[in-house]
Structures are given as structure tokens and as C-alpha cells.
Coordinates of C-alpha atoms in Angstrom, one line a residue:
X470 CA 3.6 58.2 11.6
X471 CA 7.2 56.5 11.1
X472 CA 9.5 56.0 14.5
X473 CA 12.8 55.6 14.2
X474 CA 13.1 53.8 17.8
X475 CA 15.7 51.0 15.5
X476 CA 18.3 54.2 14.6
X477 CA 21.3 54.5 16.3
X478 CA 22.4 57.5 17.8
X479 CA 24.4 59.3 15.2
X480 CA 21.2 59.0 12.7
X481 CA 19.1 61.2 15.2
X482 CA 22.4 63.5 15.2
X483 CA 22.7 63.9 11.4
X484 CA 19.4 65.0 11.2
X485 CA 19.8 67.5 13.7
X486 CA 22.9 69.3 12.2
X487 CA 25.0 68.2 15.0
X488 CA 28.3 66.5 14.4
X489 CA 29.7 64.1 16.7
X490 CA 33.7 63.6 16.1
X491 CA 35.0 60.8 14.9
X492 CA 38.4 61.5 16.4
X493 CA 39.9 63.3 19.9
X494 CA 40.0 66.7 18.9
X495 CA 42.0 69.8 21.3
X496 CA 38.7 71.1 22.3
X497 CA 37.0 67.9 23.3
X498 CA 40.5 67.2 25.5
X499 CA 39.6 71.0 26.8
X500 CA 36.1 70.2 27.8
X501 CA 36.2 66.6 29.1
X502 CA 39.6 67.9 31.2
X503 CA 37.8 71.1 32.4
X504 CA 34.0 69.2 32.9
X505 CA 36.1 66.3 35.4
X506 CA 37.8 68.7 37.4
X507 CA 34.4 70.3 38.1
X508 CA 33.0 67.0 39.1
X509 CA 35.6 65.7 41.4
X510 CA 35.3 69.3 43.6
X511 CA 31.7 69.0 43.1
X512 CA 31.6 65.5 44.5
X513 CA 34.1 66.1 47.2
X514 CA 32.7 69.5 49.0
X515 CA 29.2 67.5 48.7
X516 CA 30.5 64.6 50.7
X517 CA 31.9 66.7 52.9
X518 CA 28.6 68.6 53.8
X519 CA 26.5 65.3 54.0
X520 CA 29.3 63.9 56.2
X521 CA 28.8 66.9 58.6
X522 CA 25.4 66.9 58.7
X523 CA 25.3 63.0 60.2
X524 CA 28.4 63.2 62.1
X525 CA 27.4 66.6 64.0
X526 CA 23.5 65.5 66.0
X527 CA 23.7 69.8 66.6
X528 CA 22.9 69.9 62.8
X529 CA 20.3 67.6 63.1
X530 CA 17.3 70.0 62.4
X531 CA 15.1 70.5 59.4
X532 CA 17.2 73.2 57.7
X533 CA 19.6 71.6 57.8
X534 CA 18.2 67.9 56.2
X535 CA 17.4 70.1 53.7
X536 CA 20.8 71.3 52.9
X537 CA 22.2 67.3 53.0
X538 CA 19.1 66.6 50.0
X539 CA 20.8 70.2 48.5
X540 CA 24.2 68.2 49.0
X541 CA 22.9 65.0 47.5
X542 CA 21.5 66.3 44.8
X543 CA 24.4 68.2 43.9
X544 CA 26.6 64.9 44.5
X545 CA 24.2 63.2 42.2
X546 CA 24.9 66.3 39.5
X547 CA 27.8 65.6 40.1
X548 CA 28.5 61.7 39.8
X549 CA 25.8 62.2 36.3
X550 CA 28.2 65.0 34.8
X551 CA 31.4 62.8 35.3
X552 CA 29.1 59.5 33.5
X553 CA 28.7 62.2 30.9
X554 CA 32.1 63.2 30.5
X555 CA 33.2 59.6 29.9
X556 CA 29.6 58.6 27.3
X557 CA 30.7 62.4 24.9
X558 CA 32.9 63.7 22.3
X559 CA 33.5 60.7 20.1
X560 CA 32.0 57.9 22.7
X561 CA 29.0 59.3 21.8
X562 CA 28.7 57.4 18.7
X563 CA 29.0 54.2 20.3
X564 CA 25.6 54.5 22.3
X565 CA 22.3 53.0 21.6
X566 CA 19.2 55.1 21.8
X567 CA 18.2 53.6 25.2
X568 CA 22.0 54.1 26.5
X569 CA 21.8 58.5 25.3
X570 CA 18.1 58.6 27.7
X571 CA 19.9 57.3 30.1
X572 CA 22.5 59.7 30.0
X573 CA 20.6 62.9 29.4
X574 CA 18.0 61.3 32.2
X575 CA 20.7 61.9 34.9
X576 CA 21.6 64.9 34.0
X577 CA 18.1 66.0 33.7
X578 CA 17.3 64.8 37.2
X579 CA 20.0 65.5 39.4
X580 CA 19.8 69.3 37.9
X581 CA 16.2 69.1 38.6
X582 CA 16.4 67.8 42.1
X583 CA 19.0 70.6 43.1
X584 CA 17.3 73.6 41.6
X585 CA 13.8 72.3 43.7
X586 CA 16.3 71.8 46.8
X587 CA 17.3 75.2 46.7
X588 CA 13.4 76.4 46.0
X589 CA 12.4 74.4 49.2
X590 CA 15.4 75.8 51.2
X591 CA 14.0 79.7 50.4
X592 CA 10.8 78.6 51.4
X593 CA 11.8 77.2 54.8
X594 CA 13.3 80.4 55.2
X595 CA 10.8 82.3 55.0
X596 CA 8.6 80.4 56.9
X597 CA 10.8 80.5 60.1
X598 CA 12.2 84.5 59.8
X599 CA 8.1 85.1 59.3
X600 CA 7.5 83.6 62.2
X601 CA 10.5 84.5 64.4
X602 CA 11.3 81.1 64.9
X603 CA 14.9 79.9 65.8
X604 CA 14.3 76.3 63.9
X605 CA 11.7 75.5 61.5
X606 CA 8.0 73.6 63.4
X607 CA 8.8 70.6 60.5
X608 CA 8.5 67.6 62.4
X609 CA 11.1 64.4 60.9
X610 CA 8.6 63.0 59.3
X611 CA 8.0 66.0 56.8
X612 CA 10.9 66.6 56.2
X613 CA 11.7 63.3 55.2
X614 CA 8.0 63.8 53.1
X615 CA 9.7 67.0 51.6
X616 CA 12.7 65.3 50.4
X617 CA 10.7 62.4 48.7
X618 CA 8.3 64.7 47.0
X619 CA 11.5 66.2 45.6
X620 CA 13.2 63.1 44.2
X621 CA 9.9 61.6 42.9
X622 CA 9.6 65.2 41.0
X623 CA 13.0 64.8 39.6
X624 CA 12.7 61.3 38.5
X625 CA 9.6 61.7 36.6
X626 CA 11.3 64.5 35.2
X627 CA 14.1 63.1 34.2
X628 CA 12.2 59.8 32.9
X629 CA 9.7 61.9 31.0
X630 CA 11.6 62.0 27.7
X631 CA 12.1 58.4 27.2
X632 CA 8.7 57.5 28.2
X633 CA 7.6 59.4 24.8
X634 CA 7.8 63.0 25.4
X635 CA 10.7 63.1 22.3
X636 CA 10.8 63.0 18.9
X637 CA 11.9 59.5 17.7
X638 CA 8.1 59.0 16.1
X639 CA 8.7 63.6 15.0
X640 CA 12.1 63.8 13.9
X641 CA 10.9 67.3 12.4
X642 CA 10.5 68.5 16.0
X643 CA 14.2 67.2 17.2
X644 CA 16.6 70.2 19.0
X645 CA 19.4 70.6 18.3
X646 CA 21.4 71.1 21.8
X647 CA 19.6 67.2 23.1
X648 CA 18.6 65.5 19.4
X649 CA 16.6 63.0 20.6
X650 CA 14.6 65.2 23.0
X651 CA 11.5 67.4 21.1
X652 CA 11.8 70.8 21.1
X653 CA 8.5 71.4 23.2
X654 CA 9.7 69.4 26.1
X655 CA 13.2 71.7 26.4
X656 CA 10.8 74.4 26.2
X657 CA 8.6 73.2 29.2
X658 CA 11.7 72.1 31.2
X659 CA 13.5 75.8 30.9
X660 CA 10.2 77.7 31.8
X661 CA 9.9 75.4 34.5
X662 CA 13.1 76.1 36.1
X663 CA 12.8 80.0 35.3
X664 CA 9.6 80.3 37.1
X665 CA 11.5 78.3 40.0
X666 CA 14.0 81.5 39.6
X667 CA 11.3 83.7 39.7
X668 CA 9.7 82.0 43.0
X669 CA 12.7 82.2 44.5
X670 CA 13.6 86.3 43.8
X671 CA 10.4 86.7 45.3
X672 CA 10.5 84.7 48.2
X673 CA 14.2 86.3 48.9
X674 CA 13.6 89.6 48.1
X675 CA 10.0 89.8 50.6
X676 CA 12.8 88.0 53.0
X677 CA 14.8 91.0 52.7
X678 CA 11.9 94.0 53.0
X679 CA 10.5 92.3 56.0
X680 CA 13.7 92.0 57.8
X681 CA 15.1 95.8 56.6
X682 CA 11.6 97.1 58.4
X683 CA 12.3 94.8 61.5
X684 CA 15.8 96.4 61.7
X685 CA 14.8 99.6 61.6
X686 CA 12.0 99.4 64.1
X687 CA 14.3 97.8 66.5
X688 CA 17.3 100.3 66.0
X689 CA 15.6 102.7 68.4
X690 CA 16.9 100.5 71.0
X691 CA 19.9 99.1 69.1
X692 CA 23.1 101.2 67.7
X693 CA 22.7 102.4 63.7
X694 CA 26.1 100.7 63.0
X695 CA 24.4 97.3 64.3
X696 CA 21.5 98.3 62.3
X697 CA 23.4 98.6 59.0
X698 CA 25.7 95.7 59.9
X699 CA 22.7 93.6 59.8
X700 CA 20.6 95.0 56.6
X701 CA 24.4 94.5 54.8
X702 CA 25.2 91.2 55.5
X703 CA 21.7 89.9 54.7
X704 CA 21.9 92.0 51.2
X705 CA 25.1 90.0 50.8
X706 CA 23.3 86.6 51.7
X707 CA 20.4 87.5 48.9
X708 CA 23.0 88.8 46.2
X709 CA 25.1 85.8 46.2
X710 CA 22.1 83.3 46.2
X711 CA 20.4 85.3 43.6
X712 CA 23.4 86.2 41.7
X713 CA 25.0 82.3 41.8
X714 CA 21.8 81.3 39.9
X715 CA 21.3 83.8 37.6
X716 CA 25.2 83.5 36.3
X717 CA 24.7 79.4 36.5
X718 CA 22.1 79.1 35.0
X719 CA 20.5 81.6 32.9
X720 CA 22.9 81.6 29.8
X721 CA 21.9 77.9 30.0
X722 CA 17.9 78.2 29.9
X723 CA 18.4 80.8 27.4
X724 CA 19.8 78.6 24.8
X725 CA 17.3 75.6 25.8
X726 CA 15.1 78.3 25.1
X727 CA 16.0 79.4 21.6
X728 CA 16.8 76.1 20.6
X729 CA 13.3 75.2 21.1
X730 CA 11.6 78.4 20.2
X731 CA 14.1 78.7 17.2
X732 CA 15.3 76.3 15.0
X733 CA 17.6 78.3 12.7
X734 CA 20.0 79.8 15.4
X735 CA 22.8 79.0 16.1
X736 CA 22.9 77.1 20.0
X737 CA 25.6 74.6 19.4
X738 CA 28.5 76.9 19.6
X739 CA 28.8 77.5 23.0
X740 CA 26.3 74.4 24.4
X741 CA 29.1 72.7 26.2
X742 CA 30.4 75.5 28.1
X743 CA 27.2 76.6 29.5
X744 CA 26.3 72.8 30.3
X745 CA 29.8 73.1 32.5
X746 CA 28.8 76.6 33.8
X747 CA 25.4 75.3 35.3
X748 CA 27.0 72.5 37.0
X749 CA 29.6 75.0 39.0
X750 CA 26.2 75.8 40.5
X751 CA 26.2 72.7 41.6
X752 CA 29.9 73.3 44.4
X753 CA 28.5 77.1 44.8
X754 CA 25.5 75.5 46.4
X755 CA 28.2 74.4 49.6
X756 CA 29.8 77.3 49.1
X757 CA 27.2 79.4 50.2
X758 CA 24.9 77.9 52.4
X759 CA 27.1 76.1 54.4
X760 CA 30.5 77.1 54.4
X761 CA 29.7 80.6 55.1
X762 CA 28.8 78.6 58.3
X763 CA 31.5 78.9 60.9
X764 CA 29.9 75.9 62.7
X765 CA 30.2 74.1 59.6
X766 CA 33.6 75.5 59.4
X767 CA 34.4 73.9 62.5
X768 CA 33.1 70.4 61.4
X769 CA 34.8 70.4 58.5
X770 CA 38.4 71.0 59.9
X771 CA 37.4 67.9 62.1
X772 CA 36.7 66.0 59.1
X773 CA 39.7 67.0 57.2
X774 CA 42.3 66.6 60.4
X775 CA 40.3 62.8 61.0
X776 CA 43.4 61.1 59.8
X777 CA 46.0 62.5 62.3
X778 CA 43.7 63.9 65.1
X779 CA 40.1 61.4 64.9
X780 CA 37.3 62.7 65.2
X781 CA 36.1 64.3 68.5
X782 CA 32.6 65.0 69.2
X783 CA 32.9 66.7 72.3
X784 CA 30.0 69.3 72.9
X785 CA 32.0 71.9 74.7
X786 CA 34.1 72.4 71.3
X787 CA 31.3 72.3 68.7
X788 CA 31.1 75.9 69.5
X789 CA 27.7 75.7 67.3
X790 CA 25.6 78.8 66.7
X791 CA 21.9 77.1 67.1
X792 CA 20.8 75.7 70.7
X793 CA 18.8 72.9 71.2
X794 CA 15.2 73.8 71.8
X795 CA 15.5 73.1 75.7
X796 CA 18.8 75.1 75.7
X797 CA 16.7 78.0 74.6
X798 CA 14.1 78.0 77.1
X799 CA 16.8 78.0 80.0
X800 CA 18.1 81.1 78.4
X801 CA 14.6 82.7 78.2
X802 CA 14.2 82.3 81.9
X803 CA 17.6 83.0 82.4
X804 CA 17.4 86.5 80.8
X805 CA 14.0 86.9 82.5
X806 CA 15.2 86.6 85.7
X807 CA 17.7 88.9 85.2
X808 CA 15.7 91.0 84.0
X809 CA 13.4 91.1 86.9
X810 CA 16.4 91.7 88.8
X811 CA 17.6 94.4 86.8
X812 CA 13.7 96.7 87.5
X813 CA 13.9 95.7 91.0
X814 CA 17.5 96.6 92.1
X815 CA 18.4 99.2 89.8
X816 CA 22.0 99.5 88.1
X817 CA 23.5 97.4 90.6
X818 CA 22.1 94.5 89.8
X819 CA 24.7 93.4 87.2
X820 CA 27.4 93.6 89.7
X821 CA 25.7 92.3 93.1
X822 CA 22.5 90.3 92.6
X823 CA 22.7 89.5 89.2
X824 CA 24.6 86.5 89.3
X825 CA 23.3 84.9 92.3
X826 CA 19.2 85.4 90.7
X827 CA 20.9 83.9 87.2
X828 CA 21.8 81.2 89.5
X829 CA 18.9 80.7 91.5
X830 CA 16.8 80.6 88.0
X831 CA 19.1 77.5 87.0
X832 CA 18.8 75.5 90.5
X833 CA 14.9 75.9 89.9
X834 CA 14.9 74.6 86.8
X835 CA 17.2 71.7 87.2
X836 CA 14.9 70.9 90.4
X837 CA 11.7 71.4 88.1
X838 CA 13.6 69.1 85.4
X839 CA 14.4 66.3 87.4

């Protein structure tokens, strides 16, 4: 068996059928203009999520650590993709064999790391709606457990190919899309992520069934325009989750795909585009998990106005959707109270007594509290 571990770059690429240009041409200007304009939003909507998450302690819960990993690893996409943009076109024959792993390495993990962010962020959704739970029974230190197991996953990964899973020693097995990698390993890494996909339809479409039953056992006591109100938005949720990835995605894991599977068609033609159109998944992934937030929302504007207003982190203005655990057991004996009110006094309750039991409940428990 002969390895070719000495070649350069371009030797691995002749072989493979793919020409590197010698010389700037319009559509390498096209795609290294259109690939850094994605990065820079990618990076900036990413820093602005992780910056929300630490400067807001309201957001400080497991779901949402996991959407600041979701933000890292989609800053990490997209710091990688920008080192890409500047090592392509005709840079590329410049690099050594060691300096190309490194390249395609970064890609392969950060991509990695986001699209098992996003698996572990379904699957922390279902485990708290299944369990009608407001915030997920995660302690810190799992979390932080989860988030490790995730980046050592992606590394290994990512390092896989240059620790010998390529074809320098086969060049007869080299793809065409990544020439250095073997065609078996872009097979293994696109029916990876599809059955990732897959996991996550199902976990978002049992998500959905379970949640349309609820509804509709609990719209005998609610109104059917609430009831439909409800079913909609969370078909909306699951569409543009779903839909994000398969558009992202899929043309991409196709081609890896048939350019392992296949080695007479024809992948390189549109390679680049669809390397550029799974890392926009990469600025949807703020988009809709956490700017559809209007806490977030708020956060953000704080961020943004720092320069000319600071940054307030006042409690009464968070106006933030999710309680603190303790705030939610005040309410619970709140609303019991009234409650008990409510069968003892009749209708009259909400305008006489009602008030002065809600207070009574409080003054007990700030007794009991301190």
C-alpha cells in the first residue's frame, strides 16, 4: 500500500477531477463576497444571544445554557466558515496536507456541534412539556455534562479524518466534493446527521400530537378560538424548526451522499452554494429559538442601546416570561387561596374578599419565609 502523506494539496486534487484556480475568477469573488457576509451576521446575532444569556441571571436555566452552546457552536460555524473563505478559490493551492485537515476539521466540527445542539434542545423539550414542567429538573452540573459530551462528540468528529479515516494511503477511494477525505467517511458523516434529522421529526412531531390532545381535552373549559390559537402557533414553532433544517441542510447531505455512493456524478457544480446554504442554518438557529422570544427581544434592545443608554438590569423592566421557581410557588398558593375564596363566597369574591385573602396568602408566606 503507497501513501501519499509527502503530496501537496493540488496532487490529491488532480486526482480527484477537481480544479483549483490559479487566478481570481468572477464567481470565486461571488462566493467568497456572498460566504463573508454570511459569517459576519452569523457571528454577530450569536454574540448577541450568548451576551444575553450571561448578562440576563432570568435566563439562567437549563434551556436556555443550551441555546448559548446552540449560539457557540453556531459562532464557531461561523468563525470556521470565514477561516475558509480566506484558505479557498486560489489560496487553496498554497496549503500543505496538514494545513487542508485543519481546515475541513473546523468546518466539520462546528457543523457537528450545532446540529447535536439543536438534537439535545428537542429532547429537553420534550422532556419538560411531557412532564408539565415549567423548567427542565437538569441540575448545573448536567448541563454543563451535556455540553461537554457535545463538544467532545464534535471534536472527535471533526479530528477523525486526519487521524486516518481518509484516503492519502487509497487515493482510489478519494471524493470528490473533500479530496483528501474517503468516500466512506462522507458517507458515515451524512447518515449520521440525517438520522439526527430523523430523531428530531420525531421527537417534534410526538411534541405536537401530545400537546394537540392536551388542547383539546382542556378546551371544554377554555374558548375554541384559544384552543386553535394554541394548536397554530405550536404548528408554526414545528414547521419552521423542521422546515429551516430540511432547506439547510438536506441539498447538502444529498450531494455528500452521492458523491460517496457515486463516483461518476456530477457534485462539484453546485458544492459551494450548498456549503453556504447549510451555514445560513447556522443565523436561523437565533432566529428562531430565541428571537421569537420577546424577553429575549427585550434584552437585546438593551444590548444594542448599551452605548447611549448602559445597560440596566433592573428586575421590574425585564418583563421576562419564566418565573423563578419560588416565584411560582407564591402564585400556586396565591391562586389557591383565591380559589378557596372563590367556593366559599360565591361570585362576590372577586370584588369583596378576593383581594384581602390574596393578601393574607402573601403575609403568610413572607412570615413562613422569614
Amino acid at each position: 500500500m503507497v501513501c501519499y502523506d509527502q503530496e501537496n494539496v493540488s496532487f490529491f486534487y488532480n486526482m480527484s477531477k477537481k480544479n483549483i484556480s490559479e487566478r481570481w475568477q468572477t464567481k470565486d469573488y461571488v462566493m467568497v463576497s456572498l460566504g463573508l457576509l454570511v459569517c459576519a451576521f452569523v457571528i454577530f446575532a450569536n454574540i448577541l444571544v450568548m451576551l444575553a444569556i450571561f448578562m440576563n441571571r432570568r435566563f439562567h436555566y437549563p434551556i436556555y445554557y443550551l441555546l448559548g452552546n446552540l449560539a457557540a457552536a453556531d459562532l464557531f460555524a461561523g468563525i470556521s466558515y470565514m477561516h475558509l473563505m480566506f484558505h479557498t478559490g486560489p489560496w487553496t493551492i498554497k496549503l500543505s496536507v496538514h494545513q487542508w485537515f485543519v481546515r475541513q476539521g473546523l468546518i466539520d466540527t462546528s457543523l457537528t456541534a450545532s446540529v447535536i445542539n439543536l438534537m439535545a434542545i428537542a429532547l429537553e423539550r420534550h422532556q419538560t412539556i411531557f412532564t408539565m414542567q415549567l423548567h427542565s429538573k437538569m441540575t448545573n452540573h448536567r448541563v454543563v455534562l451535556l455540553i461537554v459530551g457535545i463538544w467532545l462528540i464534535a471534536i472527535v468528529l471533526g479530528l477523525v479524518p486526519s487521524m486516518g479515516w481518509n484516503c492519502i494511503c487509497d487515493i482510489q477511494q478519494c471524493s470528490n466534493m473533500a479530496p483528501l477525505y474517503s468516500r466512506s467517511y462522507l458517507v458515515f458523516w451524512a447518515v449520521l446527521n440525517l438520522l439526527t434529522f430523523t430523531v428530531m421529526v420525531a421527537v417534534y412531531t410526538r411534541i405536537f400530537i401530545y400537546v394537540r390532545r392536551k388542547t383539546h381535552r382542556m378546551s371544554q373549559h377554555t374558548s375554541q378560538v384559544k384552543h386553535k390559537e394554541t394548536v397554530v402557533n405550536l404548528m408554526k414553532t414545528v414547521v419552521m424548526i423542521l422546515g429551516c433544517f430540511v432547506v439547510c441542510w438536506t441539498p447538502g447531505l444529498v450531494l455528500l451522499l452521492l458523491d460517496g455512493l457515486c463516483k461518476s456524478c456530477d457534485v462539484l457544480t453546485y458544492e459551494k452554494f450548498f456549503l453556504v446554504l447549510a451555514e445560513c442554518n447556522s443565523f436561523m438557529n437565533p432566529i428562531i429559538y430565541s428571537y421569537r422570544d420577546k424577553d429575549m427581544r427585550v434584552t437585546f434592545k438593551r444590548i444594542l442601546c448599551f452605548p447611549c443608554l448602559g445597560w440596566q438590569q433592573k428586575d421590574e423592566h425585564s418583563g421576562v416570561r419564566f418565573n423563578t421557581l419560588e416565584q411560582e410557588r407564591r402564585r400556586r398558593v396565591l391562586q389557591e387561596a383565591w380559589v378557596a375564596r372563590k367556593a366559599r363566597d360565591g361570585d362576590g369574591a372577586q370584588t369583596n374578599g378576593g383581594p384581602l385573602v390574596l393578601k393574607d396568602a402573601e403575609n403568610m408566606l413572607d412570615s413562613t419565609e422569614s
